[in-house]
PDB file of C-alpha atoms in Angstrom:
ATOM      1  CA  MET A 145      33.453   9.892  -0.150  1.00  0.00           C
ATOM      2  CA  GLU A 146      30.532   8.992   2.161  1.00  0.00           C
ATOM      3  CA  THR A 147      27.379  11.093   1.934  1.00  0.00           C
ATOM      4  CA  ASN A 148      23.893  11.137   3.433  1.00  0.00           C
ATOM      5  CA  LYS A 149      20.842  12.489   1.621  1.00  0.00           C
ATOM      6  CA  LYS A 150      17.178  12.996   2.385  1.00  0.00           C
ATOM      7  CA  ILE A 151      14.778  12.620  -0.527  1.00  0.00           C
ATOM      8  CA  LYS A 152      11.145  13.658  -0.294  1.00  0.00           C
ATOM      9  CA  VAL A 153       8.736  12.214  -2.841  1.00  0.00           C
ATOM     10  CA  ILE A 154       5.551  14.298  -2.702  1.00  0.00           C
ATOM     11  CA  GLY A 155       2.267  13.790  -4.494  1.00  0.00           C
ATOM     12  CA  SER A 156      -1.420  13.150  -4.264  1.00  0.00           C
ATOM     13  CA  ARG A 157      -0.796   9.404  -4.105  1.00  0.00           C
ATOM     14  CA  VAL A 158       2.535   7.994  -2.962  1.00  0.00           C
ATOM     15  CA  ILE A 159       1.381   6.038   0.119  1.00  0.00           C
ATOM     16  CA  ASN A 160      -0.179   2.557  -0.164  1.00  0.00           C
ATOM     17  CA  VAL A 161       1.033   2.131  -3.735  1.00  0.00           C
ATOM     18  CA  GLY A 162       4.201   0.166  -2.926  1.00  0.00           C
ATOM     19  CA  TYR A 163       6.604   3.111  -3.062  1.00  0.00           C
ATOM     20  CA  ARG A 164       8.806   2.060  -0.144  1.00  0.00           C
ATOM     21  CA  LEU A 165       8.998  -1.509  -1.464  1.00  0.00           C
ATOM     22  CA  HIS A 166       9.865  -0.137  -4.907  1.00  0.00           C
ATOM     23  CA  ILE A 167      12.734   1.939  -3.457  1.00  0.00           C
ATOM     24  CA  LEU A 168      13.887  -0.923  -1.222  1.00  0.00           C
ATOM     25  CA  GLU A 169      14.091  -3.325  -4.167  1.00  0.00           C
ATOM     26  CA  GLU A 170      16.263  -0.922  -6.148  1.00  0.00           C
ATOM     27  CA  ALA A 171      18.417  -0.133  -3.103  1.00  0.00           C
ATOM     28  CA  GLU A 172      18.963  -3.895  -2.716  1.00  0.00           C
ATOM     29  CA  ARG A 173      19.986  -4.191  -6.389  1.00  0.00           C
ATOM     30  CA  ARG A 174      22.414  -1.305  -6.039  1.00  0.00           C
ATOM     31  CA  LYS A 175      23.682  -2.421  -2.599  1.00  0.00           C
ATOM     32  CA  ILE A 176      23.013   0.976  -1.004  1.00  0.00           C
ATOM     33  CA  ALA A 177      24.639   0.716   2.446  1.00  0.00           C
ATOM     34  CA  ARG A 178      22.211   2.729   4.567  1.00  0.00           C
ATOM     35  CA  LEU A 179      18.501   3.293   4.075  1.00  0.00           C
ATOM     36  CA  ASP A 180      15.477   4.418   6.036  1.00  0.00           C
ATOM     37  CA  MET A 181      12.028   5.469   4.827  1.00  0.00           C
ATOM     38  CA  LYS A 182       8.732   6.609   6.246  1.00  0.00           C
ATOM     39  CA  ASN A 183       5.332   7.694   4.984  1.00  0.00           C
ATOM     40  CA  VAL A 184       4.027  11.144   5.927  1.00  0.00           C
ATOM     41  CA  LYS A 185       0.503  12.471   5.279  1.00  0.00           C
ATOM     42  CA  ASP A 186      -0.384  16.159   5.155  1.00  0.00           C
ATOM     43  CA  THR A 187      -4.160  16.069   5.530  1.00  0.00           C
ATOM     44  CA  GLU A 188      -4.506  19.858   5.277  1.00  0.00           C
ATOM     45  CA  LYS A 189      -2.808  20.061   1.881  1.00  0.00           C
ATOM     46  CA  LYS A 190      -4.146  16.622   0.869  1.00  0.00           C
ATOM     47  CA  LYS A 191      -0.614  15.558   0.012  1.00  0.00           C
ATOM     48  CA  GLU A 192       1.343  12.425   0.756  1.00  0.00           C
ATOM     49  CA  MET A 193       5.087  12.064   1.106  1.00  0.00           C
ATOM     50  CA  VAL A 194       7.615   9.266   1.260  1.00  0.00           C
ATOM     51  CA  GLU A 195      10.722  10.438   3.062  1.00  0.00           C
ATOM     52  CA  ILE A 196      13.834   8.488   2.056  1.00  0.00           C
ATOM     53  CA  LEU A 197      17.172   8.616   3.874  1.00  0.00           C
ATOM     54  CA  LEU A 198      20.162   7.301   1.947  1.00  0.00           C
ATOM     55  CA  GLY A 199      23.773   6.837   2.960  1.00  0.00           C
ATOM     56  CA  ASP A 200      26.713   5.497   0.927  1.00  0.00           C
ATOM     57  CA  ASP A 201      29.436   6.675  -1.446  1.00  0.00           C
ATOM     58  CA  LYS A 202      28.502   9.980  -3.051  1.00  0.00           C
ATOM     59  CA  GLU A 203      28.586   8.526  -6.573  1.00  0.00           C
ATOM     60  CA  LYS A 204      26.250   5.660  -5.647  1.00  0.00           C
ATOM     61  CA  ILE A 205      23.813   8.009  -3.903  1.00  0.00           C
ATOM     62  CA  ASP A 206      23.821  10.525  -6.773  1.00  0.00           C
ATOM     63  CA  GLU A 207      23.199   7.746  -9.306  1.00  0.00           C
ATOM     64  CA  PHE A 208      20.397   6.309  -7.164  1.00  0.00           C
ATOM     65  CA  ILE A 209      18.757   9.733  -6.864  1.00  0.00           C
ATOM     66  CA  ARG A 210      18.941  10.147 -10.658  1.00  0.00           C
ATOM     67  CA  TRP A 211      17.154   6.785 -10.916  1.00  0.00           C
ATOM     68  CA  ILE A 212      14.451   7.937  -8.444  1.00  0.00           C
ATOM     69  CA  ARG A 213      13.932  11.148 -10.446  1.00  0.00           C
ATOM     70  CA  PHE A 214      13.426   9.308 -13.749  1.00  0.00           C
ATOM     71  CA  PRO A 215       9.648   9.597 -14.419  1.00  0.00           C
ATOM     72  CA  SER A 216       9.006   5.916 -15.149  1.00  0.00           C
ATOM     73  CA  ASN A 217      10.832   4.727 -12.010  1.00  0.00           C
ATOM     74  CA  LYS A 218       7.828   4.800  -9.727  1.00  0.00           C
ATOM     75  CA  PRO A 219       5.071   2.386  -8.765  1.00  0.00           C
ATOM     76  CA  GLU A 220       2.346   2.196 -11.388  1.00  0.00           C
ATOM     77  CA  LYS A 221      -0.368   3.826  -9.251  1.00  0.00           C
ATOM     78  CA  ALA A 222       1.850   6.531  -7.750  1.00  0.00           C
ATOM     79  CA  GLU A 223       0.922  10.144  -8.531  1.00  0.00           C
ATOM     80  CA  ILE A 224       3.873  12.451  -7.919  1.00  0.00           C
ATOM     81  CA  ASP A 225       3.654  16.242  -8.151  1.00  0.00           C
ATOM     82  CA  LYS A 226       5.472  17.902 -11.064  1.00  0.00           C
ATOM     83  CA  ASP A 227       8.279  19.148  -8.791  1.00  0.00           C
ATOM     84  CA  GLY A 228       7.565  16.506  -6.165  1.00  0.00           C
ATOM     85  CA  ILE A 229      11.030  15.011  -5.710  1.00  0.00           C
ATOM     86  CA  LEU A 230      13.133  17.110  -3.362  1.00  0.00           C
ATOM     87  CA  GLU A 231      16.698  16.424  -2.275  1.00  0.00           C
ATOM     88  CA  GLU A 232      18.636  17.776   0.694  1.00  0.00           C
ATOM     89  CA  ALA A 233      21.716  16.951   2.732  1.00  0.00           C
ATOM     90  CA  TYR A 234      21.173  14.912   5.880  1.00  0.00           C
ATOM     91  CA  SER A 235      23.503  14.807   8.862  1.00  0.00           C
ATOM     92  CA  GLY A 236      21.802  12.260  11.147  1.00  0.00           C
ATOM     93  CA  ASN A 237      22.402   8.553  11.514  1.00  0.00           C
ATOM     94  CA  ILE A 238      20.839   6.164   9.022  1.00  0.00           C
ATOM     95  CA  MET A 239      20.374   2.462   9.758  1.00  0.00           C
ATOM     96  CA  SER A 240      21.798  -0.195   7.472  1.00  0.00           C
ATOM     97  CA  ARG A 241      19.720  -1.341   4.518  1.00  0.00           C
ATOM     98  CA  GLU A 242      19.503  -4.790   6.137  1.00  0.00           C
ATOM     99  CA  GLU A 243      18.114  -3.324   9.378  1.00  0.00           C
ATOM    100  CA  TYR A 244      15.560  -1.312   7.438  1.00  0.00           C
ATOM    101  CA  TYR A 245      14.616  -4.413   5.445  1.00  0.00           C
ATOM    102  CA  LYS A 246      13.804  -6.297   8.672  1.00  0.00           C
ATOM    103  CA  ILE A 247      11.736  -3.438  10.088  1.00  0.00           C
ATOM    104  CA  PHE A 248       9.912  -2.911   6.795  1.00  0.00           C
ATOM    105  CA  THR A 249       9.137  -6.627   6.442  1.00  0.00           C
ATOM    106  CA  ASN A 250       7.757  -6.786   9.959  1.00  0.00           C
ATOM    107  CA  SER A 251       5.583  -3.714   9.429  1.00  0.00           C
ATOM    108  CA  GLN A 252       4.168  -5.171   6.201  1.00  0.00           C
ATOM    109  CA  LEU A 253       3.446  -8.504   7.911  1.00  0.00           C
ATOM    110  CA  SER A 254       1.700  -6.628  10.694  1.00  0.00           C
ATOM    111  CA  LYS A 255      -0.450  -4.787   8.116  1.00  0.00           C
ATOM    112  CA  MET A 256      -1.329  -8.084   6.459  1.00  0.00           C
ATOM    113  CA  ALA A 257      -2.298  -9.687   9.787  1.00  0.00           C
ATOM    114  CA  SER A 258      -4.482  -6.709  10.660  1.00  0.00           C
ATOM    115  CA  SER A 259      -6.093  -6.708   7.218  1.00  0.00           C
ATOM    116  CA  GLY A 260      -6.644 -10.466   7.455  1.00  0.00           C
ATOM    117  CA  GLY A 261      -8.543  -9.998  10.708  1.00  0.00           C
ATOM    118  CA  GLU A 262     -10.688  -7.305   9.123  1.00  0.00           C
ATOM    119  CA  LEU A 263     -11.375  -9.547   6.129  1.00  0.00           C
ATOM    120  CA  LEU A 264     -12.497 -12.370   8.440  1.00  0.00           C
ATOM    121  CA  GLU A 265     -14.947  -9.988  10.150  1.00  0.00           C
ATOM    122  CA  ILE A 266     -16.305  -8.887   6.764  1.00  0.00           C
ATOM    123  CA  GLN A 267     -16.592 -12.517   5.655  1.00  0.00           C
ATOM    124  CA  THR A 268     -18.541 -13.407   8.829  1.00  0.00           C
ATOM    125  CA  LYS A 269     -20.952 -10.522   8.194  1.00  0.00           C
ATOM    126  CA  MET A 270     -21.358 -11.645   4.579  1.00  0.00           C
ATOM    127  CA  PHE A 271     -22.202 -15.195   5.688  1.00  0.00           C
ATOM    128  CA  GLU A 272     -24.760 -13.815   8.169  1.00  0.00           C
ATOM    129  CA  THR A 273     -26.298 -11.693   5.419  1.00  0.00           C
ATOM    130  CA  GLN A 274     -26.360 -14.652   3.010  1.00  0.00           C
ATOM    131  CA  THR A 275     -28.104 -16.756   5.667  1.00  0.00           C
ATOM    132  CA  LYS A 276     -30.768 -14.056   6.113  1.00  0.00           C
ATOM    133  CA  ILE A 277     -31.216 -13.838   2.327  1.00  0.00           C
ATOM    134  CA  LEU A 278     -31.636 -17.623   2.074  1.00  0.00           C
ATOM    135  CA  GLU A 279     -34.173 -17.605   4.926  1.00  0.00           C
ATOM    136  CA  THR A 280     -36.126 -14.834   3.176  1.00  0.00           C
ATOM    137  CA  GLN A 281     -35.986 -16.713  -0.136  1.00  0.00           C
ATOM    138  CA  ASN A 282     -37.303 -19.845   1.555  1.00  0.00           C
ATOM    139  CA  LYS A 283     -40.200 -17.873   3.043  1.00  0.00           C
ATOM    140  CA  ILE A 284     -40.978 -16.402  -0.391  1.00  0.00           C
ATOM    141  CA  LEU A 285     -40.886 -19.877  -1.958  1.00  0.00           C
ATOM    142  CA  GLU A 286     -43.224 -21.157   0.755  1.00  0.00           C
ATOM    143  CA  VAL A 287     -45.672 -18.305   0.146  1.00  0.00           C
ATOM    144  CA  GLN A 288     -45.480 -18.886  -3.618  1.00  0.00           C
ATOM    145  CA  SER A 289     -46.079 -22.590  -3.127  1.00  0.00           C
ATOM    146  CA  ASN A 290     -49.108 -21.898  -0.913  1.00  0.00           C
ATOM    147  CA  MET A 291     -50.463 -19.460  -3.512  1.00  0.00           C
ATOM    148  CA  PHE A 292     -49.957 -22.042  -6.254  1.00  0.00           C
ATOM    149  CA  GLU A 293     -51.810 -24.685  -4.187  1.00  0.00           C
ATOM    150  CA  LYS A 294     -54.731 -22.293  -3.519  1.00  0.00           C
ATOM    151  CA  GLN A 295     -54.841 -21.340  -7.189  1.00  0.00           C
ATOM    152  CA  LYS A 296     -54.960 -25.025  -8.082  1.00  0.00           C
ATOM    153  CA  GLU A 297     -57.806 -25.634  -5.600  1.00  0.00           C
ATOM    154  CA  ILE A 298     -59.799 -22.761  -7.066  1.00  0.00           C
ATOM    155  CA  SER A 299     -59.355 -23.899 -10.630  1.00  0.00           C
ATOM    156  CA  ASP A 300     -60.319 -27.516  -9.777  1.00  0.00           C
TER     157      ASP A 300
END
């Protein structure tokens, strides 16, 4: 029998720890037919949530949810609240796992491209700072050399 479920994983740290990738990998292993996920931040409560939509045979979905609930089945840096895994029925449409995989991959590539651009800006600033440091060091060496020469003249 086909079923759809919505799972909410709530905690102080469930975003930017690889949670969606973690779930996607297991959904791929288990051949879950339909999957969608999104990150949600509640800045007022200082909580993060990964919302997971699953669709497939009831037995497969129930087994997958049991896997999600098992305490060690989370990304290493994830911090989930004690009662932070909630389950409810879902009646909307859910895209195929393959469609979600494509969207997820593209969003991760986009993040990487954006981060790469930011890293290049930081690297440019670092090179500029290093150049200024080297210029300052050269001036200091020049002053030290002049002082050494004057000291030598005085002692001669």
